[in-house]
XYZ file of C-alpha atoms in Angstrom:
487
model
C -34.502 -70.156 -22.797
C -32.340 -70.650 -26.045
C -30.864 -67.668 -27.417
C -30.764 -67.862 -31.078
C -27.489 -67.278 -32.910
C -28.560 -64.345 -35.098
C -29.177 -62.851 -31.223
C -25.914 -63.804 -30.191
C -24.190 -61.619 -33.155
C -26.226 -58.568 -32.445
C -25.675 -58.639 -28.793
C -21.718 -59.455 -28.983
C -21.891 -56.260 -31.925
C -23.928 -53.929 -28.927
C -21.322 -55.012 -26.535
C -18.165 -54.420 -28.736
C -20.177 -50.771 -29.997
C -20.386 -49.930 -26.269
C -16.628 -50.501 -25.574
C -15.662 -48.463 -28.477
C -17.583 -45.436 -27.528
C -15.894 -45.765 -23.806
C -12.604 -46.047 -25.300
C -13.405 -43.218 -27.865
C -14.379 -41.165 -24.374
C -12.049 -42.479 -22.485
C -9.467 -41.004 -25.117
C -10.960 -37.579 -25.623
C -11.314 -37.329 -21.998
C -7.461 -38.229 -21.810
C -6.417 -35.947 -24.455
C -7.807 -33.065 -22.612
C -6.452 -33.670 -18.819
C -2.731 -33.748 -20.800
C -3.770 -30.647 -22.819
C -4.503 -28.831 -19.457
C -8.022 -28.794 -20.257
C -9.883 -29.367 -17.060
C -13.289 -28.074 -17.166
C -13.838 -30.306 -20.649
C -12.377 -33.563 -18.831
C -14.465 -33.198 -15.733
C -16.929 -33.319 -18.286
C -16.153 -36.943 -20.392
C -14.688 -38.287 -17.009
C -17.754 -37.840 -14.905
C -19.578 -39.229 -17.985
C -17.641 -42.060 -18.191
C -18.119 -42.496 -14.350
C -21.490 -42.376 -14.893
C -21.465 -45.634 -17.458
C -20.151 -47.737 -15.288
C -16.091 -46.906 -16.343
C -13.894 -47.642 -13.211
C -10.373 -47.243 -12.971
C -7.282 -46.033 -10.929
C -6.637 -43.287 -13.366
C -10.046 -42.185 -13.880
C -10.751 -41.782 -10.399
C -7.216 -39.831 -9.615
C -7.724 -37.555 -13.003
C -10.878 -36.661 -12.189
C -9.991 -35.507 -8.520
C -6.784 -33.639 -10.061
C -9.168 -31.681 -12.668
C -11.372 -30.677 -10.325
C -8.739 -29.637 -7.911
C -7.222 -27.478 -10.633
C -10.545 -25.825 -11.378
C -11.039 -25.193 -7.443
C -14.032 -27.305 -7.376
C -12.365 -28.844 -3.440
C -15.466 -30.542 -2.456
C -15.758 -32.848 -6.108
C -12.033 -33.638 -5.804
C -12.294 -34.142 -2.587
C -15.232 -37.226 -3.689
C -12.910 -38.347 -6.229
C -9.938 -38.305 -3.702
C -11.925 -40.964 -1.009
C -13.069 -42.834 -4.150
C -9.439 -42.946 -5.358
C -7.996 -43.963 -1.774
C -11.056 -46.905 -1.284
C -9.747 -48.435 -4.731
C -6.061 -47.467 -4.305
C -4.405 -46.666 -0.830
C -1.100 -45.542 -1.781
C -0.730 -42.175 -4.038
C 1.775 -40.127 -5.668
C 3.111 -37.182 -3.391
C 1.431 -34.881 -5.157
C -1.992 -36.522 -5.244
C -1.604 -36.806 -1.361
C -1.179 -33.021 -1.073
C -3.812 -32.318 -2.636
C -5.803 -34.483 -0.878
C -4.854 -33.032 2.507
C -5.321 -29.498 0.783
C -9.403 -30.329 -0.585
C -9.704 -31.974 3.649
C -8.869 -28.710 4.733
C -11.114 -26.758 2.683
C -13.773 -28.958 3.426
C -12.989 -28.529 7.557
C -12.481 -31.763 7.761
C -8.845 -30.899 9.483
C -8.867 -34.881 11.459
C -8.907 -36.522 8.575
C -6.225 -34.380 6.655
C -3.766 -34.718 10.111
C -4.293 -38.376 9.802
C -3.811 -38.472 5.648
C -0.763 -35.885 6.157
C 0.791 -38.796 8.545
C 0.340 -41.472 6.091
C 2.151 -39.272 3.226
C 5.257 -38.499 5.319
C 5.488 -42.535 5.966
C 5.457 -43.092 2.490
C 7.494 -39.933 1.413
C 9.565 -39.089 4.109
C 11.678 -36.732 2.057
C 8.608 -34.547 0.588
C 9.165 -31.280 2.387
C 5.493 -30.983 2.071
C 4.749 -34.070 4.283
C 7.317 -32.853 6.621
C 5.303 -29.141 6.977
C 2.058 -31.088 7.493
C 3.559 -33.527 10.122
C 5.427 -30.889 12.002
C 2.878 -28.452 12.342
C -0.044 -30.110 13.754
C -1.011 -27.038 15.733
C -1.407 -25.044 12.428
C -4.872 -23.608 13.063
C -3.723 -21.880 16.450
C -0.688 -20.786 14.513
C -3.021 -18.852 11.674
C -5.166 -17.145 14.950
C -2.127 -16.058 15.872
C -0.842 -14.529 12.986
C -0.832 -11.412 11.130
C -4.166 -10.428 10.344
C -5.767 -6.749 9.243
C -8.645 -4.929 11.297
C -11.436 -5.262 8.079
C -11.308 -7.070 4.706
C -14.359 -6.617 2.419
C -14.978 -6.938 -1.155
C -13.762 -4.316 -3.363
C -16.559 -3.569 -5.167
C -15.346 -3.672 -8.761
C -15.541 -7.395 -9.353
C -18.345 -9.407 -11.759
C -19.900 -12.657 -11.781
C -16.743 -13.796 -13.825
C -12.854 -14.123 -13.015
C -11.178 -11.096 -11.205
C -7.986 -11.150 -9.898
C -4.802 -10.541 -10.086
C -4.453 -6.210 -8.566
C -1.807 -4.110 -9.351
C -1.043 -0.752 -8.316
C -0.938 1.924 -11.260
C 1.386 4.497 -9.834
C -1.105 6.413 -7.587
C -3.856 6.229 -10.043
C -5.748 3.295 -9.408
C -5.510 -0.665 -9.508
C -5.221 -3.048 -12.856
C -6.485 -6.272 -12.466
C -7.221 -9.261 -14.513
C -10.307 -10.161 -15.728
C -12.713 -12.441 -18.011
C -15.841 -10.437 -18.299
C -15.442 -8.815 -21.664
C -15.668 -10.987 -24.241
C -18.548 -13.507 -23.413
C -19.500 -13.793 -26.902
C -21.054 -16.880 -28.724
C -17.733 -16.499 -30.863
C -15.547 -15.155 -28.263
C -12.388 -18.243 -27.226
C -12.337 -19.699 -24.561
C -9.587 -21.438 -22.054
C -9.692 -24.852 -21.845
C -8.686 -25.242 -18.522
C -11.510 -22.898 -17.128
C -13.991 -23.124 -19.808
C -14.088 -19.157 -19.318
C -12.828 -16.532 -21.473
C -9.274 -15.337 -21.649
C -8.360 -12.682 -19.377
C -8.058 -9.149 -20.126
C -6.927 -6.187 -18.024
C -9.005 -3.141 -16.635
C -7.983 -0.114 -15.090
C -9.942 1.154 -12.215
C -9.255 4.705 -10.902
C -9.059 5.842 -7.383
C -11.447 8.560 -6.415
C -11.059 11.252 -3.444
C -12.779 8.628 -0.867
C -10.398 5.612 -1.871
C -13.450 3.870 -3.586
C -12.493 2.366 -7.055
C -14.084 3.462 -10.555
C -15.957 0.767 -12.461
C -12.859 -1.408 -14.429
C -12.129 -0.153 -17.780
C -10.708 -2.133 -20.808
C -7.604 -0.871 -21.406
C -5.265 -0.737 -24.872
C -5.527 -3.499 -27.357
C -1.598 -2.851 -27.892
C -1.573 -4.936 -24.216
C -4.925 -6.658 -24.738
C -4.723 -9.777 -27.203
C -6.748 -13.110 -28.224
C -5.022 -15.119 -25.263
C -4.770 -14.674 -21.667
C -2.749 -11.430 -19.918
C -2.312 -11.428 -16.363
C -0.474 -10.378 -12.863
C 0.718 -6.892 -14.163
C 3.609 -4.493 -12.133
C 4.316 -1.159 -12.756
C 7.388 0.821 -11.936
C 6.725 2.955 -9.123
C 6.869 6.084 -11.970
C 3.871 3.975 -13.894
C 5.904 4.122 -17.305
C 7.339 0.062 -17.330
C 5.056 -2.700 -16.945
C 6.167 -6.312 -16.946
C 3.196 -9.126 -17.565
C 2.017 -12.655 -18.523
C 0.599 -13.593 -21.102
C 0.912 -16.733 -22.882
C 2.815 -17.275 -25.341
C 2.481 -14.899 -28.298
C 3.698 -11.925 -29.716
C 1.822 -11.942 -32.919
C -1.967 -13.157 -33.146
C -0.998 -16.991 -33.153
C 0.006 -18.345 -30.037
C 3.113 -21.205 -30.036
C 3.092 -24.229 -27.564
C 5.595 -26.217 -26.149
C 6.271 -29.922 -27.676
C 2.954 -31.366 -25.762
C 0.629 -28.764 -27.952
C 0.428 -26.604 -24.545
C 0.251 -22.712 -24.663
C 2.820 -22.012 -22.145
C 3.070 -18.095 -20.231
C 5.748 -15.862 -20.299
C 6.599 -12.339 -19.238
C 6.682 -9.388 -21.455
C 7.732 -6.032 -20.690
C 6.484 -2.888 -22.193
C 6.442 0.925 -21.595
C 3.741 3.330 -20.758
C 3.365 6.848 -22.181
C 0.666 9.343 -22.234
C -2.251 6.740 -21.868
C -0.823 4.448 -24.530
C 1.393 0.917 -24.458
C 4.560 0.776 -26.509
C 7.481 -1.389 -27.631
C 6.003 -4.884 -25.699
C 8.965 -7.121 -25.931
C 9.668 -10.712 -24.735
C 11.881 -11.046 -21.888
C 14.968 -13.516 -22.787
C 15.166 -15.547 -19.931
C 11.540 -17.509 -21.086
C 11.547 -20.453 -22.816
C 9.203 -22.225 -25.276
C 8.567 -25.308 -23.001
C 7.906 -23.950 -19.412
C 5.846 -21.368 -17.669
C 7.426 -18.041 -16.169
C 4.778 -15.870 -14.541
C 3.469 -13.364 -11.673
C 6.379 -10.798 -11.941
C 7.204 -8.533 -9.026
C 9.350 -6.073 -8.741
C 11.819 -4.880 -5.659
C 11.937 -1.669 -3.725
C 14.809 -0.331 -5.814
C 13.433 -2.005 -9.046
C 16.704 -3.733 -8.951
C 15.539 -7.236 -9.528
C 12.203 -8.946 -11.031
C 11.005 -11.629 -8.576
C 8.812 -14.160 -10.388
C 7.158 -18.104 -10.558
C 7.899 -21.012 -13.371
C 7.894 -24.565 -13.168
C 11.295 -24.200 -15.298
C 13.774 -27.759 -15.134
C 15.751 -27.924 -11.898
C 13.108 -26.527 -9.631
C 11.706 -28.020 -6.601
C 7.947 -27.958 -7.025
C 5.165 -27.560 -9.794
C 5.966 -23.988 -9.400
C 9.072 -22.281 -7.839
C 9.795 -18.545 -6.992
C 12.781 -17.255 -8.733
C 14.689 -13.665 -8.906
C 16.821 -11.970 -11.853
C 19.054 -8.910 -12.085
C 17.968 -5.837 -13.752
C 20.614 -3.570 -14.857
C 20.906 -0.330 -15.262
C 21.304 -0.566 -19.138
C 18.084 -2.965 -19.003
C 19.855 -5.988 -19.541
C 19.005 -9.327 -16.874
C 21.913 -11.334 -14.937
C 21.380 -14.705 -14.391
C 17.952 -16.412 -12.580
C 18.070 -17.643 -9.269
C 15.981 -19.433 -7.181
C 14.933 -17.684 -4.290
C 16.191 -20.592 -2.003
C 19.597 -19.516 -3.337
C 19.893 -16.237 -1.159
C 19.724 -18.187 2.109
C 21.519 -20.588 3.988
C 18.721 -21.342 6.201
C 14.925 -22.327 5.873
C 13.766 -22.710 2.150
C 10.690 -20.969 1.009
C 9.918 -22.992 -2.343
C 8.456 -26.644 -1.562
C 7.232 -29.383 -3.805
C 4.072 -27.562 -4.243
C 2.665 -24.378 -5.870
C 4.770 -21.268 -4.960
C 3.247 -18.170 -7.156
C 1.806 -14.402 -7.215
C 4.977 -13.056 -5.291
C 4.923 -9.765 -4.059
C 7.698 -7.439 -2.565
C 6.457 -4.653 -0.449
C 8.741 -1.606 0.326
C 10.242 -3.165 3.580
C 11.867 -6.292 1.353
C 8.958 -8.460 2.898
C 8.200 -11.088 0.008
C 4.448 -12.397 -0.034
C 2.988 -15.085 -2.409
C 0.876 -17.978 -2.182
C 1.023 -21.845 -1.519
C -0.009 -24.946 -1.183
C 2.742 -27.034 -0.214
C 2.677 -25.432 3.577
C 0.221 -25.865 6.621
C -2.723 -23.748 6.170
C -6.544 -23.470 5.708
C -6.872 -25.124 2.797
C -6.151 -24.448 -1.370
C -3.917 -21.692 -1.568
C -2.871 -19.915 1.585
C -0.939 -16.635 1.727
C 2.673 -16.171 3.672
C 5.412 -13.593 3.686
C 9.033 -13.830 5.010
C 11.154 -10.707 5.307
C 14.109 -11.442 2.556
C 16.379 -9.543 4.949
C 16.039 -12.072 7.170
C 19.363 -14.094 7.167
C 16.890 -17.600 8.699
C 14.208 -16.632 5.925
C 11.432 -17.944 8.348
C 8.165 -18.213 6.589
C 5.407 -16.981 7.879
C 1.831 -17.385 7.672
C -0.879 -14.983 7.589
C -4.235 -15.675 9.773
C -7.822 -15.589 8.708
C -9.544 -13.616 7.328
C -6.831 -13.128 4.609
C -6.455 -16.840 4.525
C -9.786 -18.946 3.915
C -11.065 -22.565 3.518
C -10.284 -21.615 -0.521
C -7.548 -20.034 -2.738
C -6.101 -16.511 -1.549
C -3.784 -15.710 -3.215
C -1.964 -12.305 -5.171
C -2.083 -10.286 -2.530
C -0.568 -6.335 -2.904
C 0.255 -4.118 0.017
C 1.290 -0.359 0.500
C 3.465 -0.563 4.300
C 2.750 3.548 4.166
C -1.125 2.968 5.471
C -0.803 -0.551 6.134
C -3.553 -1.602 3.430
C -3.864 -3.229 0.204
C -5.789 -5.961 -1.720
C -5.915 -10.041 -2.654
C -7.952 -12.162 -4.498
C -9.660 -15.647 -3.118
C -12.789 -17.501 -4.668
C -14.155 -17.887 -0.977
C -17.733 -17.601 -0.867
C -17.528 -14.767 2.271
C -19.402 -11.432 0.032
C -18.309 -13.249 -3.560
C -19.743 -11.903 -6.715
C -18.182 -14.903 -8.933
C -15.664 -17.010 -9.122
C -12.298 -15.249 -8.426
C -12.892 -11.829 -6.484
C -10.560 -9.409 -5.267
C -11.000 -8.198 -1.916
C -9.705 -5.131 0.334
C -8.125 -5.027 3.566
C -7.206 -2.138 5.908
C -5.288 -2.311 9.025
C -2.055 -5.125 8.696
C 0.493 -4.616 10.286
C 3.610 -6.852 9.180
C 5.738 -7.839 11.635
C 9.355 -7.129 11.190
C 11.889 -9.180 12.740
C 15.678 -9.842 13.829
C 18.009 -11.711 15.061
C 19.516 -12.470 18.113
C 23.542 -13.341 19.382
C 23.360 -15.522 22.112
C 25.857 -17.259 24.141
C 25.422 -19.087 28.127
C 27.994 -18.022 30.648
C 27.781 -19.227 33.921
C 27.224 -16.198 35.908
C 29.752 -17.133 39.002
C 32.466 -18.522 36.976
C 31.883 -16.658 33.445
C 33.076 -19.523 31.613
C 30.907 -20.261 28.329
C 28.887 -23.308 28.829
C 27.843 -25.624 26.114
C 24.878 -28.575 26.624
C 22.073 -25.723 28.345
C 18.672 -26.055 27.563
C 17.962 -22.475 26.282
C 14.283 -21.805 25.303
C 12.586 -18.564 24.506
C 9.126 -17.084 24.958
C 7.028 -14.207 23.980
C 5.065 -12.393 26.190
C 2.517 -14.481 26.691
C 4.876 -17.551 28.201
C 4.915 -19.475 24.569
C 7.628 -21.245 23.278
C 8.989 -19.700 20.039
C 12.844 -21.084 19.869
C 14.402 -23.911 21.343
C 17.819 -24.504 21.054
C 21.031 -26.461 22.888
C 23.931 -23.505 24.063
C 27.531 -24.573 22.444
C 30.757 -22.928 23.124
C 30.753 -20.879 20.260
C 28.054 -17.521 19.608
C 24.353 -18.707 18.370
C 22.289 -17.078 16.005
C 18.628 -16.949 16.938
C 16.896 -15.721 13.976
C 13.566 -14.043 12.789
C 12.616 -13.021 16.802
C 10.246 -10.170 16.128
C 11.102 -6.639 16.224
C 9.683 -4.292 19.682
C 8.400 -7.716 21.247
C 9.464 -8.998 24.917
C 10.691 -12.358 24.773
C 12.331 -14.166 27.538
C-alpha cells in the first residue's frame, strides 16, 4: 500500500509530538529525583516506564526513589531490571540492592550480590561487612533482644516516629497527622505532610495519653523532628529544616536542608529557639542526642569530609553554652570505626555511655537495622541488636532508660502497624556491657613469653568470639562481655 505524503507529515508530526512529551516527562521526572522529591518521580518515572521509555538511568532512579520512600519490594523490581540491562553499579546502588534482598528474605541472592560488590569495590567498607559476615542471621538470634515489643498505642494511620523522653512526663514524638488539609504543604519526598510534634503524657499504669500538638513557638510550616530534652526538661535541641522565620532557605541545588535548633522550656511554653552555629546552609545536621553529663551533643550530617551519605558526629558543650569543635565519632577510637559509607543516623546515648543509632551500611535484616557500641569501649566493637527490634524494614530511633531496662523505636514493619512509620515499645533489654582483656602466653615450665601461639577464645557455649596470634609484648583483647565465662 502507498502511503500518501500528506500521511507521511502527520505521522512524522505524531512521532516528533510523542518524543517531546517523553522528554518534557522525562525532565520533570528528573527535576524532582535531584530536588529530593521521591514520591512525585516514582510517579512520571513509572509513567514513563509504562510508554515504552527505557534507559540505564530510569531504571536505577526509579529503584533509588522507591528505596528512599521504603517501598523495598518496587526498588527491589527496579534493582533486577537495572542489573538485566546493566551489570555493574555504583557502590551505593549495590547496597541498596543487597539492603531491598534482605527485606524481601531473599538473603541467597543478597550473599551472592554482596560478593559481586566487594569484587568490584574492594575498598567499600560496606562490601567488606557484607562479605565478612555471612553468618549474620545467627549473629542477630544471638544478640541482644528484649522479653516483649508491642505497639505503643499512640500512633495514626500517618508518620510517627521519632520518641523522646520529656523529663518524667511523657514521650514527644514526631508526627504528620495534623494538618491533612486540601491546603495544608506537603513534603516532596514523602508526598505527606510536614511533621509536627505531640506530647503524650504518662499515666499511673505506664500507658501513654493520646499525642497532643504542642506550641506553635516550636511548631512551624516545615518539618520538626528527633527532639532531646535535658534530663531537667527545660533545653531542647531539634531539627527542623531550614528556617527561622516563615520562609525556608535551600542550599545552591534549591534543596531545604535540616539543621538543629536549640530552645528552652518554661512553664509549658518554648522560648528563645536559636540556630546552632556549627550548621551550614548546604548540608544536613540532624537527630541530636545528648550525653549522660550533657557534656556533648552527639548528632548525624552528610557534612564534606565524611565517610558516608550520613555520618555520626559529636561537639563540646560548655559550661557557658558555647560548642568546641565537631568531631566525627570515628575520631575517639583507634580501633573499629562505627560510621560506613552508608546511612548512620537517630543516635542515642543511654546513661551507661552505650551509643545506639541506625544503619544501613552493616549486616542486618534488611533497610535500617539498629546497633549500639559502648563508647567506653577502647575497640568500639559494634554491635547488633536481634529481632524483634530489628525487622525485614527500617527500625530505627530507638530510646532506652538502663534503670528498668525499657524504652521505645520506630520501624514501618507491618508486625501490629497502624501506618506508615509507628513507634513501638519494648520491655525487658538488657545491654550487654563489656571489657577488655590483658593477655600474654608464657610457657608454663619455662615462664618465658612466647610469641607465634594460636590463642582463641570462647563463650560458654564453645563459640569462637576472638582469635588472635600471642607476640612477645601484652595483647589487648577488647569488648569481651562483662560477668560472661569465656575460655
Amino acid at each position: 500500500m502507498t502511503i500518501s505524503f500528506p500521511k507521511i507529515i502527520i505521522l512524522s508530526l505524531l512521532c516528533t509530538s510523542s518524543v517531546l512529551a517523553q522528554k518534557v516527562k522525562l525532565n520533570k521526572a528528573n527535576t524532582s529525583f535531584k530536588e529530593l522529591g521521591y514520591s512525585k518521580s516514582v510517579e512520571l518515572y513509572e509513567a514513563l516506564a509504562e510508554d515504552g521509555y527505557a534507559s540505564v538511568a530510569l531504571y536505577k532512579n526509579l529503584a533509588i526513589s522507591y528505596y528512599k520512600i521504603a517501598d523495598y519490594k518496587s526498588s527491589l523490581r527496579w534493582f533486577d531490571s537495572l542489573c538485566a540491562y546493566n551489570p555493574k553499579l555504583p557502590a551505593d546502588s549495590y547496597s541498596m540492592y543487597i539492603n531491598a534482598l534482605r527485606s524481601e528474605g531473599n538473603y541467597d541472592k543478597s550473599d551472592a550480590m554482596a560478593q559481586v560488590m566487594v569484587e568490584e569495590y574492594p575498598d567499600d567498607s560496606r562490601a567488606q561487612f557484607y562479605t565478612a559476615s555471612t553468618d549474620y542471621q545467627e549473629t542477630t538470634v544471638n544478640s541482644a533482644v528484649p522479653d516483649d515489643v508491642r505497639n505503643a498505642g499512640i500512633n495514626s494511620e500517618f508518620y510517627d516516629f521519632a520518641p523522646a523522653y520529656f523529663a518524667d512526663k511523657g514521650l514527644v514524638i514526631s508526627s504528620t497527622r495534623s494538618s491533612r488539609k486540601a491546603f495544608s504543604r506537603k513534603h516532596s519526598w514523602t508526598d505527606e505532610s510536614y511533621s509536627n510534634f505531640y506530647f503524650s503524657e504518662w499515666s499511673s499504669d505506664n500507658t501513654l495519653s493520646t499525642p497532643e500538638k504542642m506550641s506553635r513557638k516550636i511548631n512551624k510550616f516545615y518539618n520538626e523532628s528527633s527532639a532531646v530534652f535535658s534530663a531537667d526538661g527545660q533545653t531542647v535541641y531539634f531539627t527542623r529544616n531550614n528556617q527561622l522565620r516563615n520562609k525556608a532557605d535551600t542550599d545552591t541545588l534549591g534543596t531545604v536542608l535540616l539543621k538543629i535548633y536549640k530552645a528552652t522550656y518554661e512553664e509549658g511554653k518554648i522560648r528563645d529557639v536559636e540556630e546552632l552555629p556549627f550548621n551550614d546552609d548546604n548540608f544536613n545536621t540532624a537527630h541530636p542526642a545528648l550525653s549522660p553529663e550533657e557534656d556533648y551533643l552527639y548528632f548525624s550530617s552528610d557534612r564534606p569530609g565524611g565517610l558516608g551519605k550520613s555520618d555520626i558526629y559529636r561537639v563540646a558543650i560548655g559550661n557557658d553554652g558555647s560548642y568546641g569543635k565537631v568531631e566525627s565519632i570515628d575520631e575517639l577510637t583507634s580501633g573499629n570505626k562505627i560510621n560506613t559509607e552508608g546511612r548512620e543516623s537517630f543516635p542515642f546515648i543511654t546513661s551507661e555511655n552505650i551509643l545506639i543509632f541506625a544503619s544501613d551500611g552493616r549486616p542486618g535484616l534488611g533497610g535500617l537495622d539498629l546497633f549500639y557500641v559502648d563508647l567506653k569501649s577502647e575497640f568500639k566493637t559494634v554491635h547488633t541488636f536481634g529481632e524483634p527490634l530489628n525487622s525485614s524494614y527500617d527500625d530505627f530511633g530507638l530510646i532506652y532508660k538502663t534503670s528498668d531496662q525499657s524504652g521505645y523505636f520506630t520501624s514501618n514493619r507491618i508486625t501490629d502497624n497502624l501506618g506508615k512509620d509507628d513507634i513501638y515499645r519494648f520491655t525487658g533489654l538488657d545491654i550487654p556491657t563489656y571489657n577488655n582483656l590483658k593477655l600474654q602466653v608464657v610457657d608454663s615450665e619455662t615462664e618465658e613469653v612466647v610469641s607465634g601461639a594460636q590463642v582463641k577464645i570462647k563463650d560458654e557455649n564453645g563459640v569462637i568470639v576472638k582469635e588472635l596470634m600471642s607476640t612477645e609484648e601484652i595483647q589487648t583483647i577488647g569488648d569481651l562481655e562483662i560477668n560472661t565465662p569465656y575460655t
